[in-house]
Tab-separated table of C-alpha atoms in Angstrom:
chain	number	residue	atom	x	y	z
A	84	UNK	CA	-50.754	-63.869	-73.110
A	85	UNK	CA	-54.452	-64.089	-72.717
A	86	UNK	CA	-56.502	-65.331	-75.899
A	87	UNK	CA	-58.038	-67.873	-77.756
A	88	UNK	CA	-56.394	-70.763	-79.483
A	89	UNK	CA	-57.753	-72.950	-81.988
A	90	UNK	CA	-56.351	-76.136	-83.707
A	91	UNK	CA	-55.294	-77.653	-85.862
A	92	UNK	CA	-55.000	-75.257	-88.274
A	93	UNK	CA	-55.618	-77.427	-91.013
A	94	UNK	CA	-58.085	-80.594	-90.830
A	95	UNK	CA	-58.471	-83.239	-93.444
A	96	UNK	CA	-62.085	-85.782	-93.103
A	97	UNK	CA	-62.726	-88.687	-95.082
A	98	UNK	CA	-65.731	-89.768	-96.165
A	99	UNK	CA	-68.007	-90.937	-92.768
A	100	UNK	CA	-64.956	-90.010	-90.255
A	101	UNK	CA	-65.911	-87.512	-87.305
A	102	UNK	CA	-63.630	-84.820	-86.722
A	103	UNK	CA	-63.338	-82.913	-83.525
A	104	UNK	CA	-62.312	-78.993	-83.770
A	105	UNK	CA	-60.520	-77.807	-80.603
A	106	UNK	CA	-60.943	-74.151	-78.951
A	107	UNK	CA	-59.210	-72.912	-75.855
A	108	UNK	CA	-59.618	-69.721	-74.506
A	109	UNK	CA	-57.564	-68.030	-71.145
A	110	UNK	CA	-59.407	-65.259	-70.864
A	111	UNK	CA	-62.071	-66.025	-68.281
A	112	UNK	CA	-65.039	-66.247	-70.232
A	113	UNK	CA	-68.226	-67.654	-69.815
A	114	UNK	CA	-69.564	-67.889	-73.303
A	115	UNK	CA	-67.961	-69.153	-76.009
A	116	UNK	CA	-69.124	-70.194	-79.963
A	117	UNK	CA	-68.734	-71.885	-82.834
A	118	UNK	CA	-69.203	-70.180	-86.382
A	119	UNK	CA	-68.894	-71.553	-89.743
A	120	UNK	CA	-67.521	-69.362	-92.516
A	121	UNK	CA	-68.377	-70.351	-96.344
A	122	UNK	CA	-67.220	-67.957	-98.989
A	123	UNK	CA	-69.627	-65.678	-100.063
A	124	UNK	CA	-71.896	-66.116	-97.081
A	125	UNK	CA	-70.352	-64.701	-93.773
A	126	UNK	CA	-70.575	-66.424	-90.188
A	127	UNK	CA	-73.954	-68.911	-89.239
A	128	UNK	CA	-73.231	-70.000	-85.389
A	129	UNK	CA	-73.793	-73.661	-84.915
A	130	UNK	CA	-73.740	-73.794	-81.405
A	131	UNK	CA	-73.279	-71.741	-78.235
A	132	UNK	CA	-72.531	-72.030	-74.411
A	133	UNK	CA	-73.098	-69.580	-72.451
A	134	UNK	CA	-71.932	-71.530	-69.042
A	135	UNK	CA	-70.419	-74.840	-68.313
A	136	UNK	CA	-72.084	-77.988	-68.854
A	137	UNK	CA	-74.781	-75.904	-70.800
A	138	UNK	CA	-74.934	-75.339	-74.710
A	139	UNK	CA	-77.254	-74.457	-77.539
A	140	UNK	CA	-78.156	-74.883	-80.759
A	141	UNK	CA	-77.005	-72.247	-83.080
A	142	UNK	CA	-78.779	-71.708	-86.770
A	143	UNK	CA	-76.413	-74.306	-88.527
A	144	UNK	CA	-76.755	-77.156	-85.733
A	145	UNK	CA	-77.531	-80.823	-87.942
A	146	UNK	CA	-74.125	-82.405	-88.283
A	147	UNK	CA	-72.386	-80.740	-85.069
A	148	UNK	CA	-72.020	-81.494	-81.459
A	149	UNK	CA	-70.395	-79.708	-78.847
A	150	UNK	CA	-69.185	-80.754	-74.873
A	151	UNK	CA	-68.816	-77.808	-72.394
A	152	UNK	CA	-66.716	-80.166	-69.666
A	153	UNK	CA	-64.851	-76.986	-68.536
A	154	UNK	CA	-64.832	-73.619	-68.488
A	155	UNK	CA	-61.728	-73.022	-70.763
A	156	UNK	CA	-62.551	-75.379	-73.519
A	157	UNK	CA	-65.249	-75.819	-76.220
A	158	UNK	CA	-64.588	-78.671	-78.776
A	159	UNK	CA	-66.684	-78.943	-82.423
A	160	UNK	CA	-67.245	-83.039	-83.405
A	161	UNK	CA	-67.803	-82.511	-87.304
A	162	UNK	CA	-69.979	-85.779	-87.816
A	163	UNK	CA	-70.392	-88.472	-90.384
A	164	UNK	CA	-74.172	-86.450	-91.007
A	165	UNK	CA	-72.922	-83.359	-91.784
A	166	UNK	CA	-72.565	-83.766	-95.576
A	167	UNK	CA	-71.054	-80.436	-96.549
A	168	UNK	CA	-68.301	-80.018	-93.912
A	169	UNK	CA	-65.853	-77.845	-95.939
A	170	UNK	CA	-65.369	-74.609	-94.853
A	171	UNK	CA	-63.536	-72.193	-92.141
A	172	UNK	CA	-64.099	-73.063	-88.479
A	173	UNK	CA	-64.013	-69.722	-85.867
A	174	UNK	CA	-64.373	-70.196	-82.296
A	175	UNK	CA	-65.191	-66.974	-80.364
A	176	UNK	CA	-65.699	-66.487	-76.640
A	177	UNK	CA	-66.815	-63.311	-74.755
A	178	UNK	CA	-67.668	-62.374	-70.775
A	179	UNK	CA	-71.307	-63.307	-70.983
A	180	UNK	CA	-73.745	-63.404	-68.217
A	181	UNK	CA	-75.711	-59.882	-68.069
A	182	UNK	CA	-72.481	-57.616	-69.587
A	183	UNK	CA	-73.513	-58.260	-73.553
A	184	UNK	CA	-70.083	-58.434	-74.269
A	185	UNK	CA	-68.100	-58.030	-77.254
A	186	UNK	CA	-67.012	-61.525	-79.126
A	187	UNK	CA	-63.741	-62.117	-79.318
A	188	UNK	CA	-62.475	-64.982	-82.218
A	189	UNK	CA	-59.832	-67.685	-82.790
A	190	UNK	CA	-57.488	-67.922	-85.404
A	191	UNK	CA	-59.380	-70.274	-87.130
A	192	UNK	CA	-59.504	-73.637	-88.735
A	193	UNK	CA	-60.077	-74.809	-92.045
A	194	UNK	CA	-61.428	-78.245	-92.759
A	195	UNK	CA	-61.038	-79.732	-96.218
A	196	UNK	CA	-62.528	-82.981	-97.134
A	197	UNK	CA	-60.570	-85.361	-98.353
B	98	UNK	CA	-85.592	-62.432	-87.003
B	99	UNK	CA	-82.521	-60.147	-88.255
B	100	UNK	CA	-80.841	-59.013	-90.891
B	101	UNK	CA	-77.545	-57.951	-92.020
B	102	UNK	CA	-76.996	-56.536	-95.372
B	103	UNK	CA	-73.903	-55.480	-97.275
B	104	UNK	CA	-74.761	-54.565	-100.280
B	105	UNK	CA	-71.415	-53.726	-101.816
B	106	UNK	CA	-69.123	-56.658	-102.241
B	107	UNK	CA	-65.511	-55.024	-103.034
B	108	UNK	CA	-64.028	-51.722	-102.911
B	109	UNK	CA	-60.994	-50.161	-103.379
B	110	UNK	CA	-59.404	-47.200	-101.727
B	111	UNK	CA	-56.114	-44.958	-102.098
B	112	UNK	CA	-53.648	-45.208	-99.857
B	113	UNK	CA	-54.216	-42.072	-96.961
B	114	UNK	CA	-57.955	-41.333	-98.787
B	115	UNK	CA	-60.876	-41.804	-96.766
B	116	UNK	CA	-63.420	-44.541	-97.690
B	117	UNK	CA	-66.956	-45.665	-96.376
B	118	UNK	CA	-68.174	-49.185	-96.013
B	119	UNK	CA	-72.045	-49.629	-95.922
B	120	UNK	CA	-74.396	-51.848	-93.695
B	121	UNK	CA	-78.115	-52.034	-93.563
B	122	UNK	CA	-80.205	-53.739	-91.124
B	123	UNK	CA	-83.451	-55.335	-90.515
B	124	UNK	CA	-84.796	-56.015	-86.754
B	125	UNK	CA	-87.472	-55.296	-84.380
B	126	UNK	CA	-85.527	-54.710	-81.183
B	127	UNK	CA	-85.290	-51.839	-79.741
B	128	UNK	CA	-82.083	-52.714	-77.902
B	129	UNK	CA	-79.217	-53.866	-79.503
B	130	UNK	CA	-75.231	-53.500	-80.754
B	131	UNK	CA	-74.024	-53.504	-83.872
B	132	UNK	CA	-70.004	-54.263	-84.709
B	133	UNK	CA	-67.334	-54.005	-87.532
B	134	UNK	CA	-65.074	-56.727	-87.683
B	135	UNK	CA	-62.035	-57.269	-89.601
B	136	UNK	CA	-60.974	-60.457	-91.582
B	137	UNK	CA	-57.479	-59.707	-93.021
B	138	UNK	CA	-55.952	-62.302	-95.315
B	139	UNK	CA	-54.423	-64.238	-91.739
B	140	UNK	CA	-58.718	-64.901	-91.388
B	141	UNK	CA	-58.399	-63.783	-87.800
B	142	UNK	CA	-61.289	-61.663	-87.011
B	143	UNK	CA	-60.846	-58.601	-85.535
B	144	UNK	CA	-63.205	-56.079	-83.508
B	145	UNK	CA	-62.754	-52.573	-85.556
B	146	UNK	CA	-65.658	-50.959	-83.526
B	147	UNK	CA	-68.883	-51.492	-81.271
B	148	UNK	CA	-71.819	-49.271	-81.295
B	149	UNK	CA	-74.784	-49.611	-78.414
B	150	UNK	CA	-77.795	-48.763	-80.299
B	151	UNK	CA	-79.198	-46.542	-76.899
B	152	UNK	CA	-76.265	-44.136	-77.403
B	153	UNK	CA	-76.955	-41.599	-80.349
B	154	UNK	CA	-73.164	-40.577	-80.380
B	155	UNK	CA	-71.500	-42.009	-82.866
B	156	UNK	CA	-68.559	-44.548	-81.723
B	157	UNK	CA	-65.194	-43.999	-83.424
B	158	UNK	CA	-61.390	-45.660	-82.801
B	159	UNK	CA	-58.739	-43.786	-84.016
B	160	UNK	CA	-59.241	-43.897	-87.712
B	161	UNK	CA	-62.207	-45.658	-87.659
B	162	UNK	CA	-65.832	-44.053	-87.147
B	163	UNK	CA	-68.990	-45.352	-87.767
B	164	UNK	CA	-72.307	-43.301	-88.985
B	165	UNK	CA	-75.268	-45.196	-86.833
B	166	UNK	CA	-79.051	-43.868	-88.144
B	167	UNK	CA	-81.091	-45.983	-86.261
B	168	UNK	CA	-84.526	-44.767	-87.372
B	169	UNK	CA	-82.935	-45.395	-91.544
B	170	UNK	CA	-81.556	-48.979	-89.417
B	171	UNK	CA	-77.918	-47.926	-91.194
B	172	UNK	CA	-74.658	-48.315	-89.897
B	173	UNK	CA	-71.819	-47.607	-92.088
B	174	UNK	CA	-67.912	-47.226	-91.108
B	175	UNK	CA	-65.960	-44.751	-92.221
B	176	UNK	CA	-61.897	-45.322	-92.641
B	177	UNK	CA	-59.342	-42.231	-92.533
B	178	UNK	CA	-55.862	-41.900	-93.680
B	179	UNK	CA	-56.362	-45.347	-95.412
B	180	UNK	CA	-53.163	-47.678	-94.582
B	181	UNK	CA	-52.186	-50.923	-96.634
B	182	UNK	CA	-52.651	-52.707	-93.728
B	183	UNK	CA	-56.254	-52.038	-93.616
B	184	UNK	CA	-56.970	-54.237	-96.749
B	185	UNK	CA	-58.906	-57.058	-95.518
B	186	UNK	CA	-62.844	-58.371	-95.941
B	187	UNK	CA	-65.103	-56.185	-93.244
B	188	UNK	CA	-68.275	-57.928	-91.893
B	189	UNK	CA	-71.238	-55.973	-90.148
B	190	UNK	CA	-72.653	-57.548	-87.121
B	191	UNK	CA	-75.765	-57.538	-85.186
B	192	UNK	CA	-76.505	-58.708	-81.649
B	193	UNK	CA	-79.728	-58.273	-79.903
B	194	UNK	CA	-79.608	-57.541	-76.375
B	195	UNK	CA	-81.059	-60.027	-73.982
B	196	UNK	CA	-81.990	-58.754	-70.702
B	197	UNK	CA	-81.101	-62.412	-69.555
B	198	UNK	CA	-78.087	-62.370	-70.886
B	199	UNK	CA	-78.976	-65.716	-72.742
B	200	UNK	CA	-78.703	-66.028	-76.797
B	201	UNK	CA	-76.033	-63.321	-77.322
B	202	UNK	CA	-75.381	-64.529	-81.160
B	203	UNK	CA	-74.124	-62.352	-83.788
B	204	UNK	CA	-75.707	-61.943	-86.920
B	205	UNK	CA	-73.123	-61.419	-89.661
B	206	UNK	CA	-73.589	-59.589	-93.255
B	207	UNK	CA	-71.778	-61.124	-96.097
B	208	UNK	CA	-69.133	-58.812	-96.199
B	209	UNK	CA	-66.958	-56.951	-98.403
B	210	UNK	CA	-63.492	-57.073	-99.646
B	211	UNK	CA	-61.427	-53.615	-99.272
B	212	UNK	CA	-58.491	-53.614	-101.378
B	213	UNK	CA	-55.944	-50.025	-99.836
B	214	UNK	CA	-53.724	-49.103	-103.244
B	215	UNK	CA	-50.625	-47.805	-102.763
């Protein structure tokens, strides 16, 4: 089955610990994301890539960074500086290049701190 | 910069009655796509619908349509034949287009909780 995979589910950070946040996707894309979900407030992207070895900062950046070693995988380091790290993690992916194509999203995964 | 508002934050709807979600927008592009998604309790998002803001027909899926007035920058999504399973939080989403194909982000709304009553 093609799709995208996220994990853990669940994610526990003590205080000054970095976390990383993995996302796998099968489907052949070029471009894949990382959103942040807080209740009441949708999804802010933190950071984007829309090809290997190339990323971007996304409107939430301070606190994250991101590796784009390969094509299929795009992991989230929560740091130490990112002082409000609770929330819902979504990792999306779509065709990119020129096509504008729809995002498609991860099942998620929630990081509590503890 | 963009936009994205939803206005409403809950509804509720009768089981097999028709309902309307609401979204507002704010952007200067001329080119651009707007999308429902779908956040059931699971959290997974799901794509409900995609409209291309060139094409003045109106995009529908099954029992989903949406009502796109570019020139009032609305774009609200209607639901037919409401099903229990449609309960779930429904976020509106811009994305500009980029001739480059470079900074393809989504800008979300804040979305809003439909409740489907049996």
């Amino acid at each position: 089955d093609g799709g995208i995979t996220q994990s853990p589910k669940y994610l526990f950070r003590k205080e000054g610990q970095n976390v990383t946040l993995s996302c796998e996707q099968n489907l052949n894309h070029d471009a894949m994301y990382w959103y942040r979900q807080d209740p009441g407030q949708g999804l802010r992207l933190i950071y984007y890539s829309q090809i290997v070895n190339d990323f971007q900062k996304g409107d939430i950046a301070e606190g994250y960074s991101v590796s784009r070693e390969k094509k299929e995988s795009f992991p989230l380091t929560v740091t130490s500086a990112q002082k409000n790290p609770t929330a819902f993690y979504l990792c999306a992916s779509s065709i990119g290049g020129l096509a504008q194509e729809t995002q498609y999203f991860g099942p998620g995964t929630r990081l509590l701190v503890l | 910069a963009q936009t994205v508002t939803q206005s409403q934050p809950e509804m509720s709807v009768q089981e097999a009655e028709t309902v309307t979600l609401s979204c507002t927008y704010d952007t200067s592009e001329s080119n651009y796509y707007l999308f429902w998604y779908k956040q059931p309790p699971s959290r997974q998002m799901i794509l409900v619908i995609r409209q291309e803001a060139y094409k003045q027909q109106n995009a529908t899926e099954n029992r989903f349509s949406v009502n796109f007035q570019k020139a009032a920058k609305s774009f609200s999504l209607k639901i037919s034949d409401s099903q229990l399973g449609d309960t779930a939080m429904y976020f509106c989403a811009f994305m500009k287009h980029s001739y480059t194909g470079a900074n393809s982000k989504l800008t979300f709304g804040k979305g809003i909780t439909l409740s489907v009553r049996p």
